[in-house]
Short mmCIF file of C-alpha atoms and ligand atoms in Angstrom, two decimals:
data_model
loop_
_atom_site.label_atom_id
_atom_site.label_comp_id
_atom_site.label_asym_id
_atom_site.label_seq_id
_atom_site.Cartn_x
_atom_site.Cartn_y
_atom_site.Cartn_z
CA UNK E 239 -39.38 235.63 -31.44
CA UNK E 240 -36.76 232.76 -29.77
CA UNK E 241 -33.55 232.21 -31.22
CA UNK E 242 -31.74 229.16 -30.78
CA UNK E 243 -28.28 228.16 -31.93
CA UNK E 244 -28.17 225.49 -34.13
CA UNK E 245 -26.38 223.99 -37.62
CA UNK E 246 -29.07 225.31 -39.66
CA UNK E 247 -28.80 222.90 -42.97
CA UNK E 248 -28.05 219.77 -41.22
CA UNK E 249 -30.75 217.12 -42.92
CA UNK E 250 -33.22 214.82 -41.02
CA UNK E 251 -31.36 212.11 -42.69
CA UNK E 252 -28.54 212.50 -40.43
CA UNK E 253 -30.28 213.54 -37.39
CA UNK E 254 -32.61 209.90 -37.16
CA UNK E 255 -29.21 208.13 -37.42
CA UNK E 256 -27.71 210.15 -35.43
CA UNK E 257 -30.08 208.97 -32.98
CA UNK E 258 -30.29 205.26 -33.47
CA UNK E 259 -33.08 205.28 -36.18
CA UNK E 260 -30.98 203.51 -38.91
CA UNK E 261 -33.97 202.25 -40.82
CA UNK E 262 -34.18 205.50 -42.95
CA UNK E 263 -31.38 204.84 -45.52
CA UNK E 264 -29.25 207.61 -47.70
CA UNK E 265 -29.50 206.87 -50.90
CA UNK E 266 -28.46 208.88 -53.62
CA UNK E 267 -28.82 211.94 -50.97
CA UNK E 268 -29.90 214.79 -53.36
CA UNK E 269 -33.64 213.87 -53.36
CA UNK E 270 -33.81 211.20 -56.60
CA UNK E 271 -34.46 207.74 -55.22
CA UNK E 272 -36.85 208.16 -52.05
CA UNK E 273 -34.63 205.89 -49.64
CA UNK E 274 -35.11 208.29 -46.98
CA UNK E 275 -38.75 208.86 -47.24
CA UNK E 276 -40.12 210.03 -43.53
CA UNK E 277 -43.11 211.04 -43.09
CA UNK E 278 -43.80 214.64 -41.31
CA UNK E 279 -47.07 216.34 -39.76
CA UNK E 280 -48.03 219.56 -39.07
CA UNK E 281 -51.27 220.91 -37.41
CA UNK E 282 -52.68 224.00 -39.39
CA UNK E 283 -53.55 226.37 -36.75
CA UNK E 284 -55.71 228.73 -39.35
CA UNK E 285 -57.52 225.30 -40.53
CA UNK E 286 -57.11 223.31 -37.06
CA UNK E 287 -56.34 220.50 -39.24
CA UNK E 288 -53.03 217.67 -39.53
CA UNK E 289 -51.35 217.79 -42.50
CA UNK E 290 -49.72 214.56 -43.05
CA UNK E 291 -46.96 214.32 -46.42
CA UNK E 292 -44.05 212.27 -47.13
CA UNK E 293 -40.72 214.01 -47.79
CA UNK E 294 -36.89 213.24 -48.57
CA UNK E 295 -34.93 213.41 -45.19
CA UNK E 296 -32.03 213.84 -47.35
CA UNK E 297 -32.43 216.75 -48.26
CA UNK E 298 -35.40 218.22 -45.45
CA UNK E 299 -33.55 220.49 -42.92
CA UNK E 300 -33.41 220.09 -39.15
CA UNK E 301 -34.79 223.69 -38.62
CA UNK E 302 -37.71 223.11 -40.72
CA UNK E 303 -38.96 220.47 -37.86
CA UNK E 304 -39.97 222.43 -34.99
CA UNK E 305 -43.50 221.79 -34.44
CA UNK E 306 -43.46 219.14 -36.94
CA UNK E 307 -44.36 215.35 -35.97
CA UNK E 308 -41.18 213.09 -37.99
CA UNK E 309 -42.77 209.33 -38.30
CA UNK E 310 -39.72 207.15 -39.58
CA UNK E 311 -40.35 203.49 -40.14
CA UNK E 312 -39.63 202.35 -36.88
CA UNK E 313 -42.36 204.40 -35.84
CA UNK E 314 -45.44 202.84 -37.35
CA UNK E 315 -44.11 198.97 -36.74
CA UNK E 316 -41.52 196.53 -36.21
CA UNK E 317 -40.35 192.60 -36.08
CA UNK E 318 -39.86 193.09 -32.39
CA UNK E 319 -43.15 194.62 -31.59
CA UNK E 320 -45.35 194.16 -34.82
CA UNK E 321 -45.36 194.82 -38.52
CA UNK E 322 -47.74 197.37 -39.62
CA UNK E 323 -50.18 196.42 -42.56
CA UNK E 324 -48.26 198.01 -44.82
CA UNK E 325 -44.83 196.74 -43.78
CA UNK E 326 -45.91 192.97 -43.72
CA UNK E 327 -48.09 193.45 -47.17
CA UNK E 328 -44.53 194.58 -48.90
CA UNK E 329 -42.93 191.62 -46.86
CA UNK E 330 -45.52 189.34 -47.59
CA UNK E 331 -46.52 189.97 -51.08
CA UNK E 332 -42.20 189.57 -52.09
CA UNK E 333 -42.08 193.50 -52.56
CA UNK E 334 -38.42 193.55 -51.11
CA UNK E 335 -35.25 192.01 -52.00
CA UNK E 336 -32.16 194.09 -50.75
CA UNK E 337 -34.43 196.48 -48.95
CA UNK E 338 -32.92 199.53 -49.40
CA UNK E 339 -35.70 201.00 -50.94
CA UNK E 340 -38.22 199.37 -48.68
CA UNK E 341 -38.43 201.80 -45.23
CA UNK E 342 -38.76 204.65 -47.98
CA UNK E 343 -41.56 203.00 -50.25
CA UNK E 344 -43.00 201.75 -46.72
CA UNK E 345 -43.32 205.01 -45.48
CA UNK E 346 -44.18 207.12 -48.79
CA UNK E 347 -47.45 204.43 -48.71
CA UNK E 348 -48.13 205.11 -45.47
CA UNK E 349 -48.05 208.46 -45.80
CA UNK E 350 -50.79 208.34 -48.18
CA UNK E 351 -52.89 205.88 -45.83
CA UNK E 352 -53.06 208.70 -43.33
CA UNK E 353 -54.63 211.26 -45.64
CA UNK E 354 -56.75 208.59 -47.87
CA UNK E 355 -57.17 205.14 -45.51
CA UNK E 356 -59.26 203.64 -49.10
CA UNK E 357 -57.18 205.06 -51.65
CA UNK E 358 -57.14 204.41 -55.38
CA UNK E 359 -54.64 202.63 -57.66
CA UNK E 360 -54.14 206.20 -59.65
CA UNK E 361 -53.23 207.83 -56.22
CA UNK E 362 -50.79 204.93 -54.89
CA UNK E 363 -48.82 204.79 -58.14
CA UNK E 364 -48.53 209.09 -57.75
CA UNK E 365 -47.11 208.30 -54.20
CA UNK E 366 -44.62 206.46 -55.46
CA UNK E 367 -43.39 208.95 -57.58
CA UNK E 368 -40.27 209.60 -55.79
CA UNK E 369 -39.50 205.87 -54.78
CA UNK E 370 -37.03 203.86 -57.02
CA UNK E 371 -36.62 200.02 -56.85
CA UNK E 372 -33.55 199.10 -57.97
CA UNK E 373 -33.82 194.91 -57.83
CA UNK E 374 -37.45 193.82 -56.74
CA UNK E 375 -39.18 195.64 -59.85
CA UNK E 376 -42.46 197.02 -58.91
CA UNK E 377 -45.09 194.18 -59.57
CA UNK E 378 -45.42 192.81 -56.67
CA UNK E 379 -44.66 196.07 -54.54
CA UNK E 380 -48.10 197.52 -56.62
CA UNK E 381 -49.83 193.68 -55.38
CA UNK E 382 -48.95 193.84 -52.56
CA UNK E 383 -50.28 197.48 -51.62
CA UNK E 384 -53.22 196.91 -54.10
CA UNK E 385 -54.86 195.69 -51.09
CA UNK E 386 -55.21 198.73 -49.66
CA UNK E 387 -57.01 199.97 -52.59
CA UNK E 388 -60.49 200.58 -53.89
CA UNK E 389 -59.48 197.89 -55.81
CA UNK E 390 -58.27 195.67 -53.77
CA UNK E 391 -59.22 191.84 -54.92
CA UNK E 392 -58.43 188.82 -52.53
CA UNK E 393 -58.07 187.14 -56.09
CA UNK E 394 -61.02 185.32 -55.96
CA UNK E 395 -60.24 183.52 -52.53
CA UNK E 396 -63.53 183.73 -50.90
CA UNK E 397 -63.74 187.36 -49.12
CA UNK E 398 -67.41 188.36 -47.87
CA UNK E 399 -69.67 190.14 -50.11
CA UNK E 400 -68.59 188.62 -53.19
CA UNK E 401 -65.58 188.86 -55.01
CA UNK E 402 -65.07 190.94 -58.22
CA UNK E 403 -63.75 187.99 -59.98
CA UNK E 404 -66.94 186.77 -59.34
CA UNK E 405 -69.34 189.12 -59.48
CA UNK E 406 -67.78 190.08 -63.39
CA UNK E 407 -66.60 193.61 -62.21
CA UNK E 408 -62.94 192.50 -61.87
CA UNK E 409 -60.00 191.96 -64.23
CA UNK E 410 -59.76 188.92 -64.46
CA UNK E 411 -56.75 188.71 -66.93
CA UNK E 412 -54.41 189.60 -63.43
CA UNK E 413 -55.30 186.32 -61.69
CA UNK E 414 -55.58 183.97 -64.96
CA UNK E 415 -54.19 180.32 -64.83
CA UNK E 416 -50.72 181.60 -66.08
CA UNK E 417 -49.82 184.20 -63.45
CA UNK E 418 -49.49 182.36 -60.19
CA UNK E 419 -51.17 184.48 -57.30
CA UNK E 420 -47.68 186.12 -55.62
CA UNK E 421 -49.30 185.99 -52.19
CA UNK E 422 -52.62 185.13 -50.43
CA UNK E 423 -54.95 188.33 -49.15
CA UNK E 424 -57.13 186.90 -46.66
CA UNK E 425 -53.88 185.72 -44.41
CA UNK E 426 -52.98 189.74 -44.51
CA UNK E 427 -53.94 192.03 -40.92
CA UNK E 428 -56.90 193.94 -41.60
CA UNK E 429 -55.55 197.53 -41.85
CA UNK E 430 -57.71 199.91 -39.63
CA UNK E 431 -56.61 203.61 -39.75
CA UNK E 432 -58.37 204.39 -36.28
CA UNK E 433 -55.10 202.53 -34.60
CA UNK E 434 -52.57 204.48 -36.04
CA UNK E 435 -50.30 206.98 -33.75
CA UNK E 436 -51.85 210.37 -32.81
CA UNK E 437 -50.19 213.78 -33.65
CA UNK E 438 -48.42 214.94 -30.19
CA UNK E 439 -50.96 217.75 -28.85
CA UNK E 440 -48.41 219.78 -27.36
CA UNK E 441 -47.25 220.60 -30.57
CA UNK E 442 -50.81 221.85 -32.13
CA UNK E 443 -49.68 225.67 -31.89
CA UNK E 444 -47.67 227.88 -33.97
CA UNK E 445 -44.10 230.04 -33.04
CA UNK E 446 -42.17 232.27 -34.54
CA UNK E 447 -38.83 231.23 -34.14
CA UNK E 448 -35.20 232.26 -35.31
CA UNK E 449 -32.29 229.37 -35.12
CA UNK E 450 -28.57 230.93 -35.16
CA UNK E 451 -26.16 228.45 -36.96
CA UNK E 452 -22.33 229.36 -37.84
CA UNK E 453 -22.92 230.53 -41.31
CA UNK E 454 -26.97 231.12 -41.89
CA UNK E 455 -29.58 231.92 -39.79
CA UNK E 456 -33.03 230.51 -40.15
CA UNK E 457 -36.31 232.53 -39.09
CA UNK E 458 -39.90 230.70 -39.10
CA UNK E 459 -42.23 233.82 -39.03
CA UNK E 460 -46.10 232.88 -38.22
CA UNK E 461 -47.68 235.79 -39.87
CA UNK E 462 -47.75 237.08 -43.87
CA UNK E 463 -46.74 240.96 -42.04
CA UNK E 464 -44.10 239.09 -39.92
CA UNK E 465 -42.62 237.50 -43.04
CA UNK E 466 -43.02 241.01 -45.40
CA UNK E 467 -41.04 242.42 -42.68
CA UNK E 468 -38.07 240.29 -42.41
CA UNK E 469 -37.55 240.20 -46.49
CA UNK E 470 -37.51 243.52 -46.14
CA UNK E 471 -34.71 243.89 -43.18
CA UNK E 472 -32.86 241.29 -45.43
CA UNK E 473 -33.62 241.43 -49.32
CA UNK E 474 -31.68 238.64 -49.97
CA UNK E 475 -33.29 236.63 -47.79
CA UNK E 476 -33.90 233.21 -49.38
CA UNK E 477 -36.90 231.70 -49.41
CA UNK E 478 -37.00 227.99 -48.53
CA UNK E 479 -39.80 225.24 -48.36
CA UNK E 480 -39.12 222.07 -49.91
CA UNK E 481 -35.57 222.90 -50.16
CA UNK E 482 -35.51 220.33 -53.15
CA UNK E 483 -33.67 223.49 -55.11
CA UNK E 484 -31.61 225.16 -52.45
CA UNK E 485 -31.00 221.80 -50.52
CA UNK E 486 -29.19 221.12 -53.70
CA UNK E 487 -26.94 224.21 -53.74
CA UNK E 488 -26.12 224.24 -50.15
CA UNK E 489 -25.44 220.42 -50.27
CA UNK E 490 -23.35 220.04 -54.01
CA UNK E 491 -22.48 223.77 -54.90
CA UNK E 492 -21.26 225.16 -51.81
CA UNK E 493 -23.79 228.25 -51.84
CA UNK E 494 -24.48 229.62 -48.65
CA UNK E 495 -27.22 231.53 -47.87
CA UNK E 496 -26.78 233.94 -44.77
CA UNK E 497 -30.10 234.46 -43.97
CA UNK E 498 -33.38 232.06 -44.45
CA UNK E 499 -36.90 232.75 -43.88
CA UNK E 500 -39.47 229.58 -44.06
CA UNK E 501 -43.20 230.70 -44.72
CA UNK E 502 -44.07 226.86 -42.97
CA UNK E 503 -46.57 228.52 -40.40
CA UNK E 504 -48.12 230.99 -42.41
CA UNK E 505 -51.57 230.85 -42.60
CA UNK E 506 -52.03 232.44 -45.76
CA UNK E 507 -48.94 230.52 -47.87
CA UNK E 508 -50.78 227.17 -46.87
CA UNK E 509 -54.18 227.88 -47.95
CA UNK E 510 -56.19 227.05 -50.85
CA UNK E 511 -59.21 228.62 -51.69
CA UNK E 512 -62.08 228.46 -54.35
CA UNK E 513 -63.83 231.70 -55.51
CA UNK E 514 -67.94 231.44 -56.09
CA UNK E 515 -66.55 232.11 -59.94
CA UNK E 516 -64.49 229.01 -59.87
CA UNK E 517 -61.25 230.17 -59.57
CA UNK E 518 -58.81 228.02 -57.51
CA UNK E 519 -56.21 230.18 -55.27
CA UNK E 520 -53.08 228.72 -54.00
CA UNK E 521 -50.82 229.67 -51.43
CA UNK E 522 -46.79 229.39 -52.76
CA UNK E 523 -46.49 226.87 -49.40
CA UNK E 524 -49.37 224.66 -50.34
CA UNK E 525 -47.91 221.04 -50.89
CA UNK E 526 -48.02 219.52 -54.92
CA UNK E 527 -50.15 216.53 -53.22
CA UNK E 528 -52.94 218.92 -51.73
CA UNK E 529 -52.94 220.95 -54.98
CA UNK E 530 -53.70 217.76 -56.77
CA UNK E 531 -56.10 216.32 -54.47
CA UNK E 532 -58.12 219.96 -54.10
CA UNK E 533 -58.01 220.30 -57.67
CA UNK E 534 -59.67 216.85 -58.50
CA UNK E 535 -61.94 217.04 -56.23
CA UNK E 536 -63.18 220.40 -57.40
CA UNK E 537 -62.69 219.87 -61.09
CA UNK E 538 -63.41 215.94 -60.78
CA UNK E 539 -66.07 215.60 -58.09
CA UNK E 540 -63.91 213.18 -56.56
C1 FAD X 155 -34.59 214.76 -57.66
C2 FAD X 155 -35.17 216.04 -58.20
C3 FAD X 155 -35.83 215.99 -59.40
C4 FAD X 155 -36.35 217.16 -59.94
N1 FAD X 155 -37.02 217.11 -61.11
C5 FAD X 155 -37.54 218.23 -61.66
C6 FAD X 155 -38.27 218.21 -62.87
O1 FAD X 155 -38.45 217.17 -63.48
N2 FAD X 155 -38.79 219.37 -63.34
C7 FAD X 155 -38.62 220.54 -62.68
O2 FAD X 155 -39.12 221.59 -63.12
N3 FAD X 155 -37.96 220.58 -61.52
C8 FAD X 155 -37.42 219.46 -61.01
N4 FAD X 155 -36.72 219.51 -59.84
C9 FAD X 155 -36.59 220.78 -59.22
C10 FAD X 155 -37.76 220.90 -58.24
O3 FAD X 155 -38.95 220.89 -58.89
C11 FAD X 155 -37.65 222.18 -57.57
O4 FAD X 155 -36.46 222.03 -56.82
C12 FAD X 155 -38.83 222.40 -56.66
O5 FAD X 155 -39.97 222.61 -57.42
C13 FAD X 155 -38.59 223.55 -55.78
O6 FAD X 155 -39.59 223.58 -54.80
P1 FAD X 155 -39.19 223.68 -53.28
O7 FAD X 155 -40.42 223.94 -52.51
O8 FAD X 155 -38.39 222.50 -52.87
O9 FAD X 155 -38.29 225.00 -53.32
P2 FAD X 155 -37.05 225.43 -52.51
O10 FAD X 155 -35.80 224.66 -52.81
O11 FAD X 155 -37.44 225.55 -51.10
O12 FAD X 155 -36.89 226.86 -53.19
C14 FAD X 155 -36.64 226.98 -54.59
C15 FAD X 155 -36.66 228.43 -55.02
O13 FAD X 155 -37.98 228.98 -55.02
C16 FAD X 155 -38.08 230.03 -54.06
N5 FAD X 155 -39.33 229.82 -53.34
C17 FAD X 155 -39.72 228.66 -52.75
N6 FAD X 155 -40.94 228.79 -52.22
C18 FAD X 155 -41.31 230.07 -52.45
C19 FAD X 155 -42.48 230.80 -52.15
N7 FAD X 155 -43.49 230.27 -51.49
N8 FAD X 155 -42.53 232.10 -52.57
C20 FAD X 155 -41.50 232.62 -53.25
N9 FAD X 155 -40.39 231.97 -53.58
C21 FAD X 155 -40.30 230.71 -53.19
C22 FAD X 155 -36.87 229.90 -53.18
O14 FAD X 155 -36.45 231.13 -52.66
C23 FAD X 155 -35.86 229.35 -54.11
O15 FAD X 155 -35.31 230.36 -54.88
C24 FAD X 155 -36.19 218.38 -59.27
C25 FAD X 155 -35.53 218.41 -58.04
C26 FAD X 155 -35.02 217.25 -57.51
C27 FAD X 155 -34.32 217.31 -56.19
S1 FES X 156 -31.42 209.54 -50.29
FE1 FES X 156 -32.23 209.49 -52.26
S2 FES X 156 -33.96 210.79 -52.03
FE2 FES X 156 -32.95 210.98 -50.17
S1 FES X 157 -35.45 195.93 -52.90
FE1 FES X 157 -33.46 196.45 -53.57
S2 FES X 157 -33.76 198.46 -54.30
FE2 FES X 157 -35.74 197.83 -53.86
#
């Protein structure tokens, strides 16, 4: 296993500004309003698949990163180069006013574009679960990124193959006489998911690492007997993976935990797995969004 010395709960938060990346902002800093949303990704060695999911910086520590692909909003787009899709849809469609909240609801849609390029209104509004707008309100946020949707509707401007407005399948009550159109579809870049960034290959593998910091230390075992055996050299080892609890006590109750063990890489904690009976299995690592997406699509068809 390597050990490296390091300050084991510094947050990503910090570390992107540390390094110039000041688009991330810190909001409320314990996980509640989604300013910081990043989005991370992981290759599943056991699967040989990316996972891509949006998290709070604020509260996602440094240690947890090795191996792990951070895509802030600089990353996917800027003024100075170009917007991305979804940054000039928010822009466009008069989704920001301060802005604070934008990089985070930017990136938390984003996020979602990478694991479902045509996804639907129910799924956008569940990735914006953790995003609070404080002065826009969240009409014209949900146009804007409409667009991306199965439901998408250029609002009966003259896209090919018929419009829904139309063709009677729309809703027609949403682009009536009385509710002025907030922004015009067909002037928006056609989003195409086959141009987005590719996961760095050199960091498709799996380690088992141990980081030393002044008052924890932080071990990332790769295998289930790795893991059994390092709770079992240290019983009160605590367990971390979102860190949305124990981020919390280290950060606003001064708990400190002397010894950490992250099941990230474990093959096992990550899967889920459907018996010929039916029965759905999850591993404890397994993130809320794949739960929900496995589950519909086993229970749902979808
Ligand atoms: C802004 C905010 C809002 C919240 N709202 C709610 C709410 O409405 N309802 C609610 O119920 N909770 C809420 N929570 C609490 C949140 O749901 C829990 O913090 C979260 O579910 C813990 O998951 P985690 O992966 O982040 O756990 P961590 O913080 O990583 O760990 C939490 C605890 O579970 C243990 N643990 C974690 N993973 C495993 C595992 N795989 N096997 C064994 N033990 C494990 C850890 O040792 C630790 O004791 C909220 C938290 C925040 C920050
Ligand atoms: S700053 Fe509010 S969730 Fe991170
Ligand atoms: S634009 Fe100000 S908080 Fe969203």
């Amino acid at each position: 296993m390597n050990s490296v010395c390091v300050c084991v709960c510094v947050c990503v938060c910090v570390c992107v500004c540390a390094v110039g990346l000041t688009g991330t902002k810190l909001g409320c800093a314990e996980g509640g309003c989604g300013a910081c949303t990043v989005m991370l990704s992981r290759f599943q060695p056991d699967t040989q698949k990316l996972l891509h999911f949006s998290v709070n910086a604020c509260l996602t520590p440094i240690c947890s990163l090795h191996l792990v692909a951070v895509t802030t909003v600089e990353g996917i787009g800027s003024v100075a180069r170009k917007l991305h899709p979804v940054q000039e849809r928010i822009a466009r469609s008069h989704g920001s006013q301060c802005g604070f909240c934008t990089p985070g609801i930017v990136m938390s849609m984003y996020a979602l574009l990478r694991n479902q390029p045509k996804p639907r209104m129910a799924d956008m509004e569940e990735a914006f679960q953790g995003n609070l707008c404080r002065c826009t309100g969240y009409r014209p946020i949900l146009e804007g990124f409409k667009t991306f949707t199965e439901a998408a509707c250029c609002g009966g401007r003259g896209r090919d193959n018929g419009c829904c407005l139309t063709n009677g399948s729309g809703d027609e009550k949403l682009f009536d006489d009385v509710t002025p159109p907030l922004f015009d579809a067909a002037e928006f870049t056609p989003f195409d998911p086959t141009q987005e960034v590719i996961f760095p290959p050199e960091l498709m593998r799996s380690q088992s690492l141990c980081f030393h910091g002044d008052r924890s230390t932080w071990f990332q075992p790769t295998s289930l007997d790795e893991f059994l055996c390092l709770k079992w050299k240290h019983p009160n080892a605590r367990v971390v993976v979102g860190n949305t609890e124990v981020g919390i006590e280290v950060k606003f109750k001064n708990m400190v935990y002397p010894v950490i063990l992250s099941p990230t890489f474990i093959p096992e904690l990550n899967a889920v797995t459907h018996t010929e009976d039916g029965e759905l299995s999850y591993g404890g690592m397994a993130p809320t969004t794949v739960l929900a997406r496995t589950t519909a699509r086993r229970l749902l068809g979808r």
